PDB file of C-alpha atoms and ligand atoms in Angstrom:
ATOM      1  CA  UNK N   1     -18.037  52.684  17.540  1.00  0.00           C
ATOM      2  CA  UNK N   2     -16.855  50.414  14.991  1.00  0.00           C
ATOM      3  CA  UNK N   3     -13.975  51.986  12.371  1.00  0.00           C
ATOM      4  CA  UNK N   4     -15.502  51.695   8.864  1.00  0.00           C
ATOM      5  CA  UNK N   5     -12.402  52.582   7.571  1.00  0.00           C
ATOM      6  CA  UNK N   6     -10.248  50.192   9.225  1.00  0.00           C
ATOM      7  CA  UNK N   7      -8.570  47.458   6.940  1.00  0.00           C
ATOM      8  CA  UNK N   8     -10.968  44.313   7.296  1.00  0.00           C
ATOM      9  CA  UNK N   9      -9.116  41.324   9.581  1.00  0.00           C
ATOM     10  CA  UNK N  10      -7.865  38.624   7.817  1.00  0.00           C
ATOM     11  CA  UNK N  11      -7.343  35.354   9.263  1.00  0.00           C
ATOM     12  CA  UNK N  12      -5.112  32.807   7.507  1.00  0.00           C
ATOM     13  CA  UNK N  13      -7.433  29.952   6.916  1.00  0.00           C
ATOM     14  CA  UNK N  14      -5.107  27.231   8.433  1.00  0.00           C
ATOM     15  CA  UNK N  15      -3.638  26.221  12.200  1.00  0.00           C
ATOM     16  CA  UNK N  16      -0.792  27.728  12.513  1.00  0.00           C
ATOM     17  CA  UNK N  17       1.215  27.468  15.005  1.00  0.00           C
ATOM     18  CA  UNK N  18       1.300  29.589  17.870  1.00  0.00           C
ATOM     19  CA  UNK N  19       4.747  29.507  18.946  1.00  0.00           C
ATOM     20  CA  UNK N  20       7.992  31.748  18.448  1.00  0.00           C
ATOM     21  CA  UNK N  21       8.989  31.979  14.984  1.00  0.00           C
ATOM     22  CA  UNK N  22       5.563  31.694  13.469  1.00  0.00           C
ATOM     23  CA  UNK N  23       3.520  34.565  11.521  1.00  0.00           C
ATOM     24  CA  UNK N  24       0.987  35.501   9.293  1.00  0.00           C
ATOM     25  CA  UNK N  25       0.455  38.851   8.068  1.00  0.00           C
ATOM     26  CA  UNK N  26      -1.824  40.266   5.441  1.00  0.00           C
ATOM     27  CA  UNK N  27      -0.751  41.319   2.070  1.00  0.00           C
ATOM     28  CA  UNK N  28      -2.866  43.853   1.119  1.00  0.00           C
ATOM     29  CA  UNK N  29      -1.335  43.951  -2.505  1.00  0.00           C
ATOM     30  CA  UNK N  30      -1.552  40.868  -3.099  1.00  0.00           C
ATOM     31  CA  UNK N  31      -4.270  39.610  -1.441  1.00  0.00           C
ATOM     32  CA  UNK N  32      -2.867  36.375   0.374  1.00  0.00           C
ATOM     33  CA  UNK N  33      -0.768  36.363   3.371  1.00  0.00           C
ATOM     34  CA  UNK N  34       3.298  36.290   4.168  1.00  0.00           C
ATOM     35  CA  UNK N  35       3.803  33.678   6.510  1.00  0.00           C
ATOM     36  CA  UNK N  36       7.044  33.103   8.470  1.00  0.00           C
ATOM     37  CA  UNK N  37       8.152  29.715   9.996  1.00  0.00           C
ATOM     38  CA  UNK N  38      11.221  28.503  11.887  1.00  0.00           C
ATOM     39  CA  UNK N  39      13.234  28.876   8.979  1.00  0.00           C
ATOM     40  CA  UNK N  40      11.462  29.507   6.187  1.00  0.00           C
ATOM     41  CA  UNK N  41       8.576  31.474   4.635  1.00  0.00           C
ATOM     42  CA  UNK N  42       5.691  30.821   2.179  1.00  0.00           C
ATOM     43  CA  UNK N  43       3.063  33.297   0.338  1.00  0.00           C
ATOM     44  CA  UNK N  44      -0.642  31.659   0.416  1.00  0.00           C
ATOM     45  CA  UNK N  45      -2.706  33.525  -1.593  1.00  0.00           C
ATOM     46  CA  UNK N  46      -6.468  31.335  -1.048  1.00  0.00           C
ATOM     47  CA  UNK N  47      -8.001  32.776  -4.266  1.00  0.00           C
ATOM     48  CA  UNK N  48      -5.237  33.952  -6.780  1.00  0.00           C
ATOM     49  CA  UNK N  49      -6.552  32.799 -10.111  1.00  0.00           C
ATOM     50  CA  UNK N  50     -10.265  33.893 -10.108  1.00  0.00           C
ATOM     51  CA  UNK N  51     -12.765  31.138 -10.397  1.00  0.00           C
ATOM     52  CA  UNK N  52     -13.671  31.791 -14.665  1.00  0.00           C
ATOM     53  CA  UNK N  53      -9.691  31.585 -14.662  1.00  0.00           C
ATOM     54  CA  UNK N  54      -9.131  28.228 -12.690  1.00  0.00           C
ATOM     55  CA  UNK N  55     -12.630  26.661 -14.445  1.00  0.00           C
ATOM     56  CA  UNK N  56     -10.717  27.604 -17.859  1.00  0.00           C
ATOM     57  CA  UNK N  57      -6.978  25.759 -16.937  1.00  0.00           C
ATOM     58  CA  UNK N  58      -8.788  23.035 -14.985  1.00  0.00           C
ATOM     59  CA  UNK N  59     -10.697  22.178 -18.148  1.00  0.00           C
ATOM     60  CA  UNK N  60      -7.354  23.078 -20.689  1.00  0.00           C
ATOM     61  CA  UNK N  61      -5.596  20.437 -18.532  1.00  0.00           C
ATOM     62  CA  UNK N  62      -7.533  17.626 -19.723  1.00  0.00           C
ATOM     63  CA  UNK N  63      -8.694  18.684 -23.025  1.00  0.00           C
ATOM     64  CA  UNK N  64      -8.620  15.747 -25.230  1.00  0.00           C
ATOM     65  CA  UNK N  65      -9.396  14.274 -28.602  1.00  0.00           C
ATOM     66  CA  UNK N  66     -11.418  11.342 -27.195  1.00  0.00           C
ATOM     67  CA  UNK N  67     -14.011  13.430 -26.082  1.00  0.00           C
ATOM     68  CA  UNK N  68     -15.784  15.157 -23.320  1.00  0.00           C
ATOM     69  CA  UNK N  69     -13.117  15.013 -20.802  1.00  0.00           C
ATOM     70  CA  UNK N  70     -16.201  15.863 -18.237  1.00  0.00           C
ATOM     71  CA  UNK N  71     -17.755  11.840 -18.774  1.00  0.00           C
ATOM     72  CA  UNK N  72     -13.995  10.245 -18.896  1.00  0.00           C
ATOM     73  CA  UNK N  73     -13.532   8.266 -15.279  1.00  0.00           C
ATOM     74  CA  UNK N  74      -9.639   8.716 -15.614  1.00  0.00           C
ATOM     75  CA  UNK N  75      -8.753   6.465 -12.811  1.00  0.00           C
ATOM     76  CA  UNK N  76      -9.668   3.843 -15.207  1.00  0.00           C
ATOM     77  CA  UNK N  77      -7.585   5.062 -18.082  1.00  0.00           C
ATOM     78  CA  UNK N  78      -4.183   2.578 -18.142  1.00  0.00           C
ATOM     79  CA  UNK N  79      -1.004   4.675 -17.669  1.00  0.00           C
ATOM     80  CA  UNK N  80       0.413   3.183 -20.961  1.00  0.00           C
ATOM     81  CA  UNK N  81      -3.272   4.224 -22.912  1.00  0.00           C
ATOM     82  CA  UNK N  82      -2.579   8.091 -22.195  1.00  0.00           C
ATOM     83  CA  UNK N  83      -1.048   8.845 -25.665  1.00  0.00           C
ATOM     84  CA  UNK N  84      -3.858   7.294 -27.047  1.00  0.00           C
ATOM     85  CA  UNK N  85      -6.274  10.004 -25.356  1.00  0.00           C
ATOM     86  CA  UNK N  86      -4.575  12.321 -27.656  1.00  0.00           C
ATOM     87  CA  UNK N  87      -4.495  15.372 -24.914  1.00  0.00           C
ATOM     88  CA  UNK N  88      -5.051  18.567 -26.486  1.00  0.00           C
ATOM     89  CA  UNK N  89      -2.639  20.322 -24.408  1.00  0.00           C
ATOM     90  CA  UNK N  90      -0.512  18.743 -22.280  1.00  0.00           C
ATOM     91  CA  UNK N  91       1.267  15.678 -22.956  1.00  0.00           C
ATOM     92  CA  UNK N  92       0.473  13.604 -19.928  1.00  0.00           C
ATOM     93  CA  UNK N  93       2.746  10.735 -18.684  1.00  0.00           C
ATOM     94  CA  UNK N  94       2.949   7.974 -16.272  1.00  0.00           C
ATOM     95  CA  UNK N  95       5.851   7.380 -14.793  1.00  0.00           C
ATOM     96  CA  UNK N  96       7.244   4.551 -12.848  1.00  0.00           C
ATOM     97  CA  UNK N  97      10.128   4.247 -10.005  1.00  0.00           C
ATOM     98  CA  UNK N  98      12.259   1.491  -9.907  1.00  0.00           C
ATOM     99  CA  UNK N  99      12.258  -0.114  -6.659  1.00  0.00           C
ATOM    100  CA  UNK N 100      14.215  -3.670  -5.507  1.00  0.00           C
ATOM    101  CA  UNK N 101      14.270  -4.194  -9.579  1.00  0.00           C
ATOM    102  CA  UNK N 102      10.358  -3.817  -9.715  1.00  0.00           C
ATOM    103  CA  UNK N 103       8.651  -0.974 -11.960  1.00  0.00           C
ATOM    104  CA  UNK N 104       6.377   0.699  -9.554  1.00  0.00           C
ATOM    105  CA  UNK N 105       3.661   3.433 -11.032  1.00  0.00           C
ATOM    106  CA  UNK N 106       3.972   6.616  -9.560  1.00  0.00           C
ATOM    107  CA  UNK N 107       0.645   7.501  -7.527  1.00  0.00           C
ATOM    108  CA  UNK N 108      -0.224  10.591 -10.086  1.00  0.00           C
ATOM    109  CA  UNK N 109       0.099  11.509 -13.897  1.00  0.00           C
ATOM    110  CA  UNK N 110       3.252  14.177 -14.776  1.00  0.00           C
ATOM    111  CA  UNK N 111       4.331  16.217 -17.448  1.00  0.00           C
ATOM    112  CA  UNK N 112       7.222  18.225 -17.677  1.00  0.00           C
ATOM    113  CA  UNK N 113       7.163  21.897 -19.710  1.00  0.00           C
ATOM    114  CA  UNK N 114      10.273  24.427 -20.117  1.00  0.00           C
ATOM    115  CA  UNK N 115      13.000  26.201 -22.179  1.00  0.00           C
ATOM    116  CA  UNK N 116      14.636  24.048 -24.749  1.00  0.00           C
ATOM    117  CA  UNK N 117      17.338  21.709 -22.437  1.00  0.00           C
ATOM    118  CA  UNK N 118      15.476  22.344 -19.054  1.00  0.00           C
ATOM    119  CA  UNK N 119      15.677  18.820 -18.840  1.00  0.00           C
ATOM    120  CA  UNK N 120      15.017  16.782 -15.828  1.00  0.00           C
ATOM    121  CA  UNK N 121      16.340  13.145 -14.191  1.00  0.00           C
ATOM    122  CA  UNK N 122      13.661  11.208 -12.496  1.00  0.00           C
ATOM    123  CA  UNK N 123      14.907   7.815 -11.048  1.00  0.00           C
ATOM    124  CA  UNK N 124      17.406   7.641 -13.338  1.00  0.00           C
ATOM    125  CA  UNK N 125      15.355   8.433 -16.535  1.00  0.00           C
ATOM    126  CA  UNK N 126      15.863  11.777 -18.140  1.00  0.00           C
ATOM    127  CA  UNK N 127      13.270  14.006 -19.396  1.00  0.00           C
ATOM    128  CA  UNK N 128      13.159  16.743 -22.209  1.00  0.00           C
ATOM    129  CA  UNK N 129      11.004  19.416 -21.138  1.00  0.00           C
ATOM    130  CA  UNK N 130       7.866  20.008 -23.628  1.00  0.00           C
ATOM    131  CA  UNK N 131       7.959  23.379 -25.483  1.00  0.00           C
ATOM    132  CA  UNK N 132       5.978  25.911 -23.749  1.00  0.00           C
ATOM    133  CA  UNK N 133       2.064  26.302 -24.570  1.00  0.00           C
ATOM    134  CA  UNK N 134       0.413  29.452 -24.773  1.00  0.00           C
ATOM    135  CA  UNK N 135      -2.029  28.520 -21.483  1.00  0.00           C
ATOM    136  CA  UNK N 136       0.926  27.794 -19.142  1.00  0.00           C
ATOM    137  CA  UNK N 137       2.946  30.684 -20.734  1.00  0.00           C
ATOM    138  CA  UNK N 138      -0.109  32.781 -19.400  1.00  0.00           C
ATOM    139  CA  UNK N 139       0.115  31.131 -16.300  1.00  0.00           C
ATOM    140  CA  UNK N 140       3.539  31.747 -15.732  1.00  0.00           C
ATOM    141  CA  UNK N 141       3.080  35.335 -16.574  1.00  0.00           C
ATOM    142  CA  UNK N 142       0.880  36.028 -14.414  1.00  0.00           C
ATOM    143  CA  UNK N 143       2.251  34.202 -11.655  1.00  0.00           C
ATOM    144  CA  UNK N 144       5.834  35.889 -11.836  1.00  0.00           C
ATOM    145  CA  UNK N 145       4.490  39.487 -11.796  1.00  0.00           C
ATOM    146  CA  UNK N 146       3.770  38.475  -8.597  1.00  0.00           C
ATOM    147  CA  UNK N 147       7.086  37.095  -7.482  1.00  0.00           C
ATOM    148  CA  UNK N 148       8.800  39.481  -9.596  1.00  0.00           C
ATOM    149  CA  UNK N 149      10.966  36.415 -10.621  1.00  0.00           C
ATOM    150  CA  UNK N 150      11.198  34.457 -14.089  1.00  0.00           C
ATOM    151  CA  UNK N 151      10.657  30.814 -13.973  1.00  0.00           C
ATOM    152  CA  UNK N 152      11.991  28.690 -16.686  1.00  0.00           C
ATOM    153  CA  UNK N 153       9.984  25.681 -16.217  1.00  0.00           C
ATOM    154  CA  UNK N 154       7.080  23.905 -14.421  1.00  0.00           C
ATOM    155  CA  UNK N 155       6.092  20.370 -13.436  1.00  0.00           C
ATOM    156  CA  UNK N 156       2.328  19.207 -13.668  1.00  0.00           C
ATOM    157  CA  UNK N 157       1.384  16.996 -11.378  1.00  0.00           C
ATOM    158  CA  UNK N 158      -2.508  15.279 -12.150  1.00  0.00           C
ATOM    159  CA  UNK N 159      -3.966  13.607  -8.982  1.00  0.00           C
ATOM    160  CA  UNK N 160      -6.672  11.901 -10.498  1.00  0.00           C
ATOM    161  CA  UNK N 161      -8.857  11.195  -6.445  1.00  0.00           C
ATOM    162  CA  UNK N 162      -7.552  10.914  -3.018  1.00  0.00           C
ATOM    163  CA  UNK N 163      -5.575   7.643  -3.972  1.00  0.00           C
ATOM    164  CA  UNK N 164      -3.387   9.522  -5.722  1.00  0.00           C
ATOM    165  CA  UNK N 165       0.074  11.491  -3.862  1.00  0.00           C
ATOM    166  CA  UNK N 166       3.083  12.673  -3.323  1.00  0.00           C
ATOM    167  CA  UNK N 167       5.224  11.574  -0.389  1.00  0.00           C
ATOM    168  CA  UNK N 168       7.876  13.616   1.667  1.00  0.00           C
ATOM    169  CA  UNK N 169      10.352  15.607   0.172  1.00  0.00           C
ATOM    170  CA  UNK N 170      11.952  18.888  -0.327  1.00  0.00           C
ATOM    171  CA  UNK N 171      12.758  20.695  -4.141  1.00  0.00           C
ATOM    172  CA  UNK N 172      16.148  21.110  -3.501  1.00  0.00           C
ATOM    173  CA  UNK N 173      17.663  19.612  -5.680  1.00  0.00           C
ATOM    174  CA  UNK N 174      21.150  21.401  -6.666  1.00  0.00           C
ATOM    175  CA  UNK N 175      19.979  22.860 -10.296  1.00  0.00           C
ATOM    176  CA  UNK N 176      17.454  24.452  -8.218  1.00  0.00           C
ATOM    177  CA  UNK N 177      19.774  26.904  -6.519  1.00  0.00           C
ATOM    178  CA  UNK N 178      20.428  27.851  -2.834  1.00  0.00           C
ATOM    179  CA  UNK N 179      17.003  28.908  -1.478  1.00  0.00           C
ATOM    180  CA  UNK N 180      14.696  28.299  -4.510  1.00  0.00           C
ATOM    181  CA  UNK N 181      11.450  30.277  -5.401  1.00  0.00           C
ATOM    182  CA  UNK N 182       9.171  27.471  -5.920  1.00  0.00           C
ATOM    183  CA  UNK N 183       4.993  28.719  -6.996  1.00  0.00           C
ATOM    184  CA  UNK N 184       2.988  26.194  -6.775  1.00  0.00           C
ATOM    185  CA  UNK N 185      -0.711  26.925  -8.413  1.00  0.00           C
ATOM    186  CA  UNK N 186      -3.717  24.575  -8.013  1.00  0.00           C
ATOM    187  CA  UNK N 187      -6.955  23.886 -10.139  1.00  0.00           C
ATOM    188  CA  UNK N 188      -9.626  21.436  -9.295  1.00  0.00           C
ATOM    189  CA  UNK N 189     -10.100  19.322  -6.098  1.00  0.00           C
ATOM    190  CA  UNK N 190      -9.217  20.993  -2.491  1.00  0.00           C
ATOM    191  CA  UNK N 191      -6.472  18.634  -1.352  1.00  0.00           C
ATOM    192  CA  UNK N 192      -3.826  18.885   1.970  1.00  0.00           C
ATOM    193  CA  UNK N 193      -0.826  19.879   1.643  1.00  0.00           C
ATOM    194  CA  UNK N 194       1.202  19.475   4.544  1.00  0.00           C
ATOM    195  CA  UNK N 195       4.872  20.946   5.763  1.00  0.00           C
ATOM    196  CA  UNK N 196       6.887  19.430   8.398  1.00  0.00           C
ATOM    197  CA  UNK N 197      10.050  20.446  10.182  1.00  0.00           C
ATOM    198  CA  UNK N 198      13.080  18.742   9.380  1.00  0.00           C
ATOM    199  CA  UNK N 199      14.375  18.698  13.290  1.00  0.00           C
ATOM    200  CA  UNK N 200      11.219  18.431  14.960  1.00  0.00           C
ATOM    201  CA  UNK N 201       8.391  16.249  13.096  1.00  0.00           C
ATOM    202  CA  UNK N 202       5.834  17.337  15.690  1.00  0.00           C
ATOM    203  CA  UNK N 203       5.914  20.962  13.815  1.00  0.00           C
ATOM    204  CA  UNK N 204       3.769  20.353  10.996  1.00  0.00           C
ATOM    205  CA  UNK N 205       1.009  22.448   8.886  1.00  0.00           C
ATOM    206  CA  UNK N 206      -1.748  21.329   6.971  1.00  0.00           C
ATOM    207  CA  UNK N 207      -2.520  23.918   4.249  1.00  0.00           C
ATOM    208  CA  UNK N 208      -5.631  23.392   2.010  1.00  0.00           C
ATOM    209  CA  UNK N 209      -4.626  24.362  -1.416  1.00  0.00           C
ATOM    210  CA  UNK N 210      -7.944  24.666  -3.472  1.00  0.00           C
ATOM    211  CA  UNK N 211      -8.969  25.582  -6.913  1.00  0.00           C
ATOM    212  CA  UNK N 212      -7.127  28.591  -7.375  1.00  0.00           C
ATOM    213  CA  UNK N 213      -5.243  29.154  -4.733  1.00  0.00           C
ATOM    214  CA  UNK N 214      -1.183  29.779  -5.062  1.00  0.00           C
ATOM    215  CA  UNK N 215       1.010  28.762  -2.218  1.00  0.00           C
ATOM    216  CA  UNK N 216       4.994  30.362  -3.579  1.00  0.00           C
ATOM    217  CA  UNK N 217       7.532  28.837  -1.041  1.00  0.00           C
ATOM    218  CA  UNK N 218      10.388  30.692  -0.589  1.00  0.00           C
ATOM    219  CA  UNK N 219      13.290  31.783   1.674  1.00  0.00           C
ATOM    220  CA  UNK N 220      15.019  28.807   3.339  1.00  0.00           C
ATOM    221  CA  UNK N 221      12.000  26.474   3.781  1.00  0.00           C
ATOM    222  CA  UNK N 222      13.527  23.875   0.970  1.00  0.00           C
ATOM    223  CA  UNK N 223      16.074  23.520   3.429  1.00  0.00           C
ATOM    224  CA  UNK N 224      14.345  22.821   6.877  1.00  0.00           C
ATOM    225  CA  UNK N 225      10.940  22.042   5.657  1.00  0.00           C
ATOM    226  CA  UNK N 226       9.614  18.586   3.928  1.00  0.00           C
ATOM    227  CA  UNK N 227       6.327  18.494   1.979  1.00  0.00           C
ATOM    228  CA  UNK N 228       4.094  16.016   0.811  1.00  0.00           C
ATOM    229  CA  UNK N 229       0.533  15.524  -0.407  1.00  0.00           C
ATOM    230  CA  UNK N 230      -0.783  12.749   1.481  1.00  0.00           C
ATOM    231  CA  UNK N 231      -3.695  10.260   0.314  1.00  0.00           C
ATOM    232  CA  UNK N 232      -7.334  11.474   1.072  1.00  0.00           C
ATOM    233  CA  UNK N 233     -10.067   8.692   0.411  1.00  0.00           C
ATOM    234  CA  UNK N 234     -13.054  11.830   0.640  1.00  0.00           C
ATOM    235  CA  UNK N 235     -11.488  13.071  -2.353  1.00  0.00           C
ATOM    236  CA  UNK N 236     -13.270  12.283  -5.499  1.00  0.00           C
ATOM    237  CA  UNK N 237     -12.393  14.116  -8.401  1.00  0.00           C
ATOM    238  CA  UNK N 238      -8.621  15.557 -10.408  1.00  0.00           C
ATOM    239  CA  UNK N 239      -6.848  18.018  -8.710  1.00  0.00           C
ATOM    240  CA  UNK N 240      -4.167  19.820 -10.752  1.00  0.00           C
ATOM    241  CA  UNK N 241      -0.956  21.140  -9.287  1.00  0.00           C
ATOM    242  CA  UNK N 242       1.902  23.124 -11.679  1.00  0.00           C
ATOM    243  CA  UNK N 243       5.140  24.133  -9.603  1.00  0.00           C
ATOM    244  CA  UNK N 244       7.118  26.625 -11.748  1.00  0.00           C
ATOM    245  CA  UNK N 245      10.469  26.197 -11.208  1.00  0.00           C
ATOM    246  CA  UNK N 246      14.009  28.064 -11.830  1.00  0.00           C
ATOM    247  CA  UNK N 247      16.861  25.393 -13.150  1.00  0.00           C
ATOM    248  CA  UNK N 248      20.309  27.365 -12.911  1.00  0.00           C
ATOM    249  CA  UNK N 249      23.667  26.613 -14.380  1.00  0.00           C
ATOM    250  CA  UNK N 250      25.573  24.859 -12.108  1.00  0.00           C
ATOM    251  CA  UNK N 251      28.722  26.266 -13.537  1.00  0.00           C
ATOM    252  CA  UNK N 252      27.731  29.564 -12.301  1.00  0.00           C
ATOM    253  CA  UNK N 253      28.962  30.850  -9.305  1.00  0.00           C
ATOM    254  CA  UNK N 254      25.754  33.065  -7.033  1.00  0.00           C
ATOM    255  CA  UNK N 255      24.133  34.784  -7.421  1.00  0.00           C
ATOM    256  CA  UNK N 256      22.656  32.402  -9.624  1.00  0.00           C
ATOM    257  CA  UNK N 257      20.687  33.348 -12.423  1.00  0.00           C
ATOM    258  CA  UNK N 258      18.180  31.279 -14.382  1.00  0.00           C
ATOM    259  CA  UNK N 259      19.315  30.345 -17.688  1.00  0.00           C
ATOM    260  CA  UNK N 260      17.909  27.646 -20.967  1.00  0.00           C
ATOM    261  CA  UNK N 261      19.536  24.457 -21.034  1.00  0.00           C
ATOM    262  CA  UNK N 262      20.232  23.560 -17.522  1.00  0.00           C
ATOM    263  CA  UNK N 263      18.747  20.177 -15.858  1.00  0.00           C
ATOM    264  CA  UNK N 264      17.052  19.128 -12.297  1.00  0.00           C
ATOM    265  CA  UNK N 265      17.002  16.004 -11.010  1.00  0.00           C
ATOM    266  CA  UNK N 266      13.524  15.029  -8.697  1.00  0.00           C
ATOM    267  CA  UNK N 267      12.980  11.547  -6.681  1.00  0.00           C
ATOM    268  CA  UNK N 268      10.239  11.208  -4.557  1.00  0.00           C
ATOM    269  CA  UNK N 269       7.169   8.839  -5.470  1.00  0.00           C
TER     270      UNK N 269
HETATM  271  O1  AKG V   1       0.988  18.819  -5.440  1.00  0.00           O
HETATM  272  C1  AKG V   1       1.538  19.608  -4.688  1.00  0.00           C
HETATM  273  O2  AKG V   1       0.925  20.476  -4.070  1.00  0.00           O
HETATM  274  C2  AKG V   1       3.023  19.500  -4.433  1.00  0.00           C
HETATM  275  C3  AKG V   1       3.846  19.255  -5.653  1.00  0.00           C
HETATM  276  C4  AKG V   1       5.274  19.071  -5.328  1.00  0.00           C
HETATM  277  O3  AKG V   1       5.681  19.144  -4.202  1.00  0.00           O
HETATM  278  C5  AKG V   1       6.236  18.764  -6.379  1.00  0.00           C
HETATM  279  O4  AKG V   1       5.845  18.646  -7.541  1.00  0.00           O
HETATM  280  O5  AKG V   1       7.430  18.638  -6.045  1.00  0.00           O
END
């Protein structure tokens, strides 16, 4: 006879691996699972933010003065026409990489948010960090009771469809720290997000991160994992992804503590 008070099975809703070294296991608390991966670990939580919550920041996001930001086709909105948009709340850039002397677009709108001097250096151009809003500052709350950590800033990342992405890389950059807590919430079109092993590019995982899931990466995985967000033609409509982020002092010696004022430097198109 079945249990009926047995815990319910979870499965993690992606292939992982079956070898040595991978795991999933259910966090009841929490409500996402703890998985472990030749060196590294991530928390995937499928349905953090509830959906009222992720309909609310997916439409904050692109809140605008223009008007119904439901009827706008934003793939045809020119990078340099965004401050014309007047965005309600968030300043929304486009940014370009320089590449054999030519300016190349990056494939997604950005904005940068943080404690006064959280700046950041993105192919050589450096940017202040916007003052804090009262939506991601809710955000942010919510997401480090969770990780019991305090982030001091967060990059948005706006892929508009499935021709927008974000090619390999790893967050670990030196302002970041030794092992950085990176949490990573999404709002708004399901899109891939894949991981692969630094030694062995056959070890990869494809994890869908959907409108309201958060996916924190943790442990060493910065430092033997690459990510990226590949292109997706089936993919239609915005997806939203905000990666809050600790900047240290890089005149402190570990442990290293988060402080106001430090900067990170990110290059990957
Ligand atoms: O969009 C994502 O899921 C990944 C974002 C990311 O890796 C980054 O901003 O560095």
């Amino acid at each position: 006879m079945a249990d009926l008070f047995a815990p319910a099975t979870q499965a993690v809703p992606f292939v992982l691996p079956t070898e040595d070294g991978f795991d999933a296991s259910w966090n009841e608390r929490w409500s996402g699972f703890d998985v472990t991966v030749p060196g590294g670990e991530f928390f995937y939580a499928e349905h953090f933010f509830s959906k009222a919550w992720s309909d609310r920041t997916f439409a904050y996001l692109q809140e605008n003065a223009r008007g119904d930001w439901r009827s706008i086709d934003w793939r045809t909105v020119p990078g340099d026409a965004l401050d014309q948009i007047g965005f309600t709340n968030i300043r929304w850039k486009q940014d370009s990489l320089k590449l054999y002397g030519k300016s190349i677009a990056l494939p997604r709108l950005t904005a940068w948010y943080g404690d006064p001097g959280a700046a950041y250096t993105y192919s050589g151009i450096k940017s202040e960090p916007n003052p804090w809003n009262d939506g991601l500052l809710h955000l942010k709350g919510r997401i480090e009771e969770l990780v019991g950590t305090a982030f001091n800033s967060v990059l948005l990342n706006w892929y508009r469809d499935g021709k927008d992405s974000l090619s390999w890389h790893a967050d670990d950059e030196k302002e970041l720290g030794v092992d950085p807590i990176i949490a990573s919430a999404n709002f708004g079109a399901t899109r891939d997000f894949q991981l692969r092993h630094n030694g062995d590019h056959k070890q990869k995982i494809t994890i869908p991160l959907k409108h309201g899931t958060l996916l924190v990466m943790r442990g060493a995985l910065q430092r033997n994992w690459k990510h990226a967000v590949p292109k997706r033609a089936n993919v239609n409509g915005s997806r939203f992804n905000l990666t809050f982020r600790s900047i240290m002092d890089d005149r402190s010696e570990p442990p290293r503590h988060p402080i106001k004022g430090a900067s990170a430097r990110l290059s990957c198109s």
